[in-house]
DNA sequence: CGCATAGTTCGTTCCCCATCGAAGCATTCT
DNA sequence: AGAATGCTTCGATGGGGAACGAACTATGCG
């Protein structure tokens, strides 16, 4: 009985278990095919297709056709942010998790959040970059500091190729309740971490596992 | 097929139109009775009661019994934040609003967000307070600056009575996409604005309308 | 061209849950 | 005490939508 944006429509899209599983899987950041998402959600292919259609129509997903594959991905950072917010509430009010599970600890330490690193490691990294004045925090926006270009160039990341998306963005962490670095720079750093094989993605999970030498290298570069 | 917090459970609670309307109404910050919420949602009293039970069980609401009235309110700022996040997405992907409506403009300028002021006015206010070093922004947290106590004491707000809730908090604005001030201080300032009659609440809406002299007074105190 | 794989569409079935009326508690007023 | 108000519980009804199998379209491979 009240005007305004149709929040029930969006929430009900997320409110179906199959769709929620799909969205959760897509929070890993990589686009997935319909079959992969069907498997992830535990439903048949036709069912998954129907769900994907609804998510598309609702504007939560984008799709890229490549040959006979269709890669589905989250429509954007705002959608990812909403899902993190819902996850935060579910985490808080949820039935006091019976057993945290082995993955869970790893998820808190480091995980993929859409296209960048999240978790304690990521929060520590942003803190350090701000403390070193490489990045400057101002309001919700994070900006490049004076030494940013040289700092990142030294480790092979070019911050000057300006894309449509903002280079830096703050993203609130549901496990730590503080911000970590998102945006293209955050994405580039995650790429670097994986490319250097400092860490690997846990199979079928968003957890990111650092190898002992990889952790040292990461700390040397970003936390020193 | 994936562990973790049950996001579908939470989202489906918000996903019902009647419940979404109730939550939206409660975003106004004041606790409401079951009958008021039934009216707001456009459903009968038994139906509303059922919905309220589910929202309670889901942990999204708290209730306070006062005589034969039961006052329902949002369970906390985190829940309010989640609803704003969903609202933001709905706003972004939503069916290109047919007519913005008269209320809509007012909502962007100033509105109630749970228990504090949101909208352009609120964003400007926080900016100014940070610029004047009355408040200090550091990470997601906002802290009191050195002159905070005297500054707020001068306008009759005591920042030293420390409650359980944080005094300052940043809350992301869906219309402006920047932060405004939440926490007990944010709540106290809204109280002040209403107590001084600088502005009034639009009936049955979250919009806050400043009177011309009220706006001047507000700007003198918070934007000078 | 024929076969295999990837996805969508269609039609049907079925279950969950939103809804309301009527009845049942609880609290307050007179 | 009796009446009135505020809210919850119960039971019955109905509709929306999630699920799958089968058929259909599209792309790639030999």
Coordinates of N, CA and C in Angstrom, one line a residue, chain B residues 112-204:
Chain B
X112 N 13.7 9.8 7.3 CA 14.2 9.0 8.5 C 14.7 7.7 8.0
X113 N 15.9 7.3 8.5 CA 16.4 6.0 8.3 C 16.6 5.3 9.6
X114 N 15.5 4.5 9.9 CA 15.5 3.8 11.2 C 15.4 4.7 12.4
X115 N 16.5 5.4 12.8 CA 16.4 6.3 13.9 C 17.1 7.6 13.7
X116 N 17.6 7.8 12.5 CA 18.4 8.9 12.3 C 18.1 9.6 10.9
X117 N 18.7 10.7 10.6 CA 18.3 11.4 9.4 C 19.1 10.9 8.2
X118 N 18.5 10.7 7.1 CA 19.2 10.3 5.9 C 18.8 11.3 4.7
X119 N 19.5 11.1 3.6 CA 19.2 12.0 2.4 C 20.3 13.0 2.3
X120 N 20.1 13.9 1.3 CA 21.1 14.9 1.0 C 21.5 15.7 2.2
X121 N 20.5 16.2 2.9 CA 20.8 17.0 4.1 C 21.7 16.3 5.1
X122 N 21.5 15.0 5.3 CA 22.2 14.2 6.3 C 23.6 14.0 5.8
X123 N 23.8 13.8 4.5 CA 25.1 13.6 3.9 C 25.9 14.8 4.0
X124 N 25.3 16.0 3.7 CA 26.0 17.3 3.8 C 26.4 17.5 5.2
X125 N 25.5 17.2 6.1 CA 25.9 17.4 7.5 C 27.1 16.6 8.0
X126 N 27.1 15.4 7.6 CA 28.3 14.6 8.0 C 29.6 15.1 7.4
X127 N 29.5 15.4 6.1 CA 30.6 16.0 5.4 C 31.2 17.2 6.2
X128 N 30.2 18.1 6.6 CA 30.6 19.3 7.3 C 31.3 19.0 8.6
X129 N 30.7 18.1 9.4 CA 31.2 17.8 10.7 C 32.6 17.2 10.6
X130 N 32.8 16.4 9.6 CA 34.1 15.8 9.4 C 35.1 16.9 9.0
X131 N 34.7 17.8 8.1 CA 35.5 18.9 7.6 C 36.0 19.8 8.8
X132 N 35.0 20.0 9.7 CA 35.3 20.8 10.8 C 36.1 20.1 11.9
X133 N 36.3 18.8 11.7 CA 37.1 18.0 12.6 C 36.3 17.7 13.9
X134 N 35.0 18.0 13.9 CA 34.2 17.6 15.1 C 34.1 16.1 15.1
X135 N 34.0 15.5 14.0 CA 34.0 14.0 13.9 C 35.2 13.6 13.0
X136 N 35.7 12.4 13.3 CA 36.9 11.9 12.6 C 36.5 10.6 11.9
X137 N 36.7 10.6 10.6 CA 36.3 9.4 9.9 C 37.6 8.5 9.8
X138 N 37.5 7.3 10.1 CA 38.6 6.4 10.1 C 38.1 5.0 9.9
X139 N 38.4 4.5 8.6 CA 37.8 3.3 8.3 C 36.3 3.4 8.3
X140 N 35.6 2.3 8.5 CA 34.1 2.3 8.5 C 33.6 3.1 9.7
X141 N 34.4 3.1 10.8 CA 34.0 3.7 12.0 C 34.2 5.2 11.9
X142 N 33.3 5.9 12.5 CA 33.4 7.4 12.7 C 33.6 7.6 14.2
X143 N 34.6 8.4 14.5 CA 34.8 8.7 15.9 C 34.6 10.2 16.3
X144 N 34.5 10.4 17.6 CA 34.3 11.8 18.0 C 35.7 12.5 17.9
X145 N 35.7 13.7 17.4 CA 36.9 14.5 17.4 C 37.1 15.2 18.7
X146 N 38.2 15.9 18.9 CA 38.6 16.6 20.1 C 37.5 17.6 20.5
X147 N 36.9 18.3 19.6 CA 36.0 19.3 19.9 C 34.6 18.9 20.0
X148 N 34.4 17.5 19.8 CA 33.0 17.0 19.7 C 32.2 17.3 21.0
X149 N 32.8 17.1 22.1 CA 32.0 17.2 23.4 C 31.4 18.6 23.5
X150 N 32.3 19.6 23.4 CA 31.9 21.0 23.6 C 30.9 21.4 22.5
X151 N 31.3 21.0 21.2 CA 30.4 21.3 20.1 C 29.0 20.9 20.3
X152 N 28.8 19.6 20.7 CA 27.5 19.1 20.8 C 26.8 19.5 22.1
X153 N 27.6 19.8 23.2 CA 27.1 20.3 24.4 C 26.4 21.6 24.2
X154 N 27.0 22.4 23.3 CA 26.5 23.8 23.1 C 25.1 23.7 22.5
X155 N 24.8 22.6 21.8 CA 23.4 22.5 21.3 C 22.6 21.5 22.0
X156 N 23.0 21.2 23.2 CA 22.2 20.4 24.1 C 22.2 18.9 23.8
X157 N 23.3 18.4 23.3 CA 23.4 17.0 23.1 C 24.6 16.5 23.8
X158 N 24.4 15.5 24.7 CA 25.4 14.9 25.5 C 26.0 13.7 24.8
X159 N 27.3 13.8 24.5 CA 27.9 12.6 23.8 C 28.6 11.7 24.7
X160 N 28.5 12.0 26.0 CA 29.3 11.2 26.9 C 28.5 10.1 27.6
X161 N 27.2 10.1 27.6 CA 26.4 9.0 28.2 C 26.5 7.9 27.2
X162 N 27.5 7.0 27.5 CA 27.8 5.9 26.6 C 26.8 4.7 26.8
X163 N 26.1 4.4 25.7 CA 25.2 3.3 25.7 C 25.9 2.1 25.1
X164 N 25.1 1.0 24.9 CA 25.6 -0.2 24.3 C 25.9 0.1 22.9
X165 N 25.0 0.8 22.2 CA 25.2 1.0 20.8 C 26.4 2.0 20.5
X166 N 27.1 1.9 19.4 CA 28.1 2.9 19.1 C 27.5 4.3 19.0
X167 N 28.3 5.3 19.4 CA 27.8 6.7 19.3 C 27.7 7.1 17.9
X168 N 28.8 6.7 17.1 CA 28.8 7.1 15.7 C 28.8 5.9 14.8
X169 N 28.1 6.0 13.7 CA 28.2 4.9 12.7 C 28.0 5.5 11.4
X170 N 28.6 4.9 10.3 CA 28.4 5.4 9.0 C 27.3 4.5 8.4
X171 N 26.3 5.1 7.7 CA 25.2 4.4 7.1 C 25.2 4.8 5.6
X172 N 25.2 3.9 4.7 CA 25.2 4.2 3.3 C 23.9 4.6 2.8
X173 N 23.8 5.7 2.1 CA 22.5 6.2 1.6 C 22.2 5.7 0.3
X174 N 21.0 5.2 0.1 CA 20.6 4.6 -1.2 C 20.4 5.6 -2.3
X175 N 19.9 6.8 -1.9 CA 19.6 7.8 -2.9 C 20.9 8.6 -3.3
X176 N 21.8 8.8 -2.4 CA 22.9 9.7 -2.7 C 24.2 8.8 -2.9
X177 N 24.2 7.6 -2.4 CA 25.3 6.7 -2.5 C 26.5 7.2 -1.7
X178 N 26.3 7.9 -0.7 CA 27.4 8.3 0.2 C 26.9 8.1 1.6
X179 N 27.8 8.2 2.6 CA 27.5 7.9 4.0 C 26.8 9.1 4.7
X180 N 26.0 8.7 5.6 CA 25.5 9.7 6.6 C 25.7 9.2 8.0
X181 N 25.4 10.0 8.9 CA 25.7 9.6 10.3 C 24.6 8.8 11.0
X182 N 24.9 7.6 11.5 CA 24.0 6.8 12.3 C 24.5 6.7 13.7
X183 N 24.0 5.8 14.5 CA 24.5 5.6 15.8 C 23.7 6.5 16.8
X184 N 24.0 6.5 18.0 CA 23.2 7.3 19.0 C 23.3 8.7 18.7
X185 N 24.5 9.2 18.2 CA 24.6 10.6 18.0 C 23.7 11.0 16.8
X186 N 23.6 10.2 15.8 CA 22.7 10.4 14.7 C 21.3 10.5 15.1
X187 N 21.0 9.6 16.0 CA 19.6 9.5 16.6 C 19.3 10.8 17.4
X188 N 20.3 11.2 18.2 CA 20.1 12.4 19.0 C 19.9 13.6 18.2
X189 N 20.6 13.7 17.1 CA 20.5 14.9 16.2 C 19.1 14.9 15.6
X190 N 18.6 13.7 15.2 CA 17.2 13.7 14.6 C 16.2 14.1 15.7
X191 N 16.4 13.6 16.9 CA 15.5 14.0 18.0 C 15.5 15.6 18.1
X192 N 16.7 16.1 18.1 CA 16.8 17.6 18.2 C 16.1 18.3 17.1
X193 N 16.3 17.8 15.9 CA 15.6 18.5 14.8 C 14.1 18.5 14.9
X194 N 13.6 17.4 15.4 CA 12.1 17.3 15.6 C 11.7 18.0 16.8
X195 N 12.5 17.9 17.9 CA 12.1 18.6 19.1 C 12.0 20.1 18.9
X196 N 13.0 20.6 18.1 CA 13.0 22.1 17.9 C 12.0 22.5 16.8
X197 N 11.3 21.5 16.3 CA 10.3 21.7 15.2 C 10.9 22.4 14.0
X198 N 12.2 22.1 13.7 CA 12.8 22.6 12.5 C 12.2 21.9 11.3
X199 N 11.7 20.7 11.6 CA 11.1 19.9 10.5 C 10.0 19.0 11.1
X200 N 9.2 18.5 10.2 CA 8.1 17.6 10.7 C 8.1 16.3 9.8
X201 N 7.6 15.3 10.4 CA 7.5 14.0 9.7 C 6.3 14.1 8.8
X202 N 6.5 13.7 7.5 CA 5.3 13.6 6.6 C 4.5 12.4 7.1
X203 N 3.2 12.6 7.2 CA 2.3 11.6 7.7 C 2.4 10.3 6.9
X204 N 2.6 9.2 7.5 CA 2.6 7.9 6.9 C 3.7 7.8 5.8

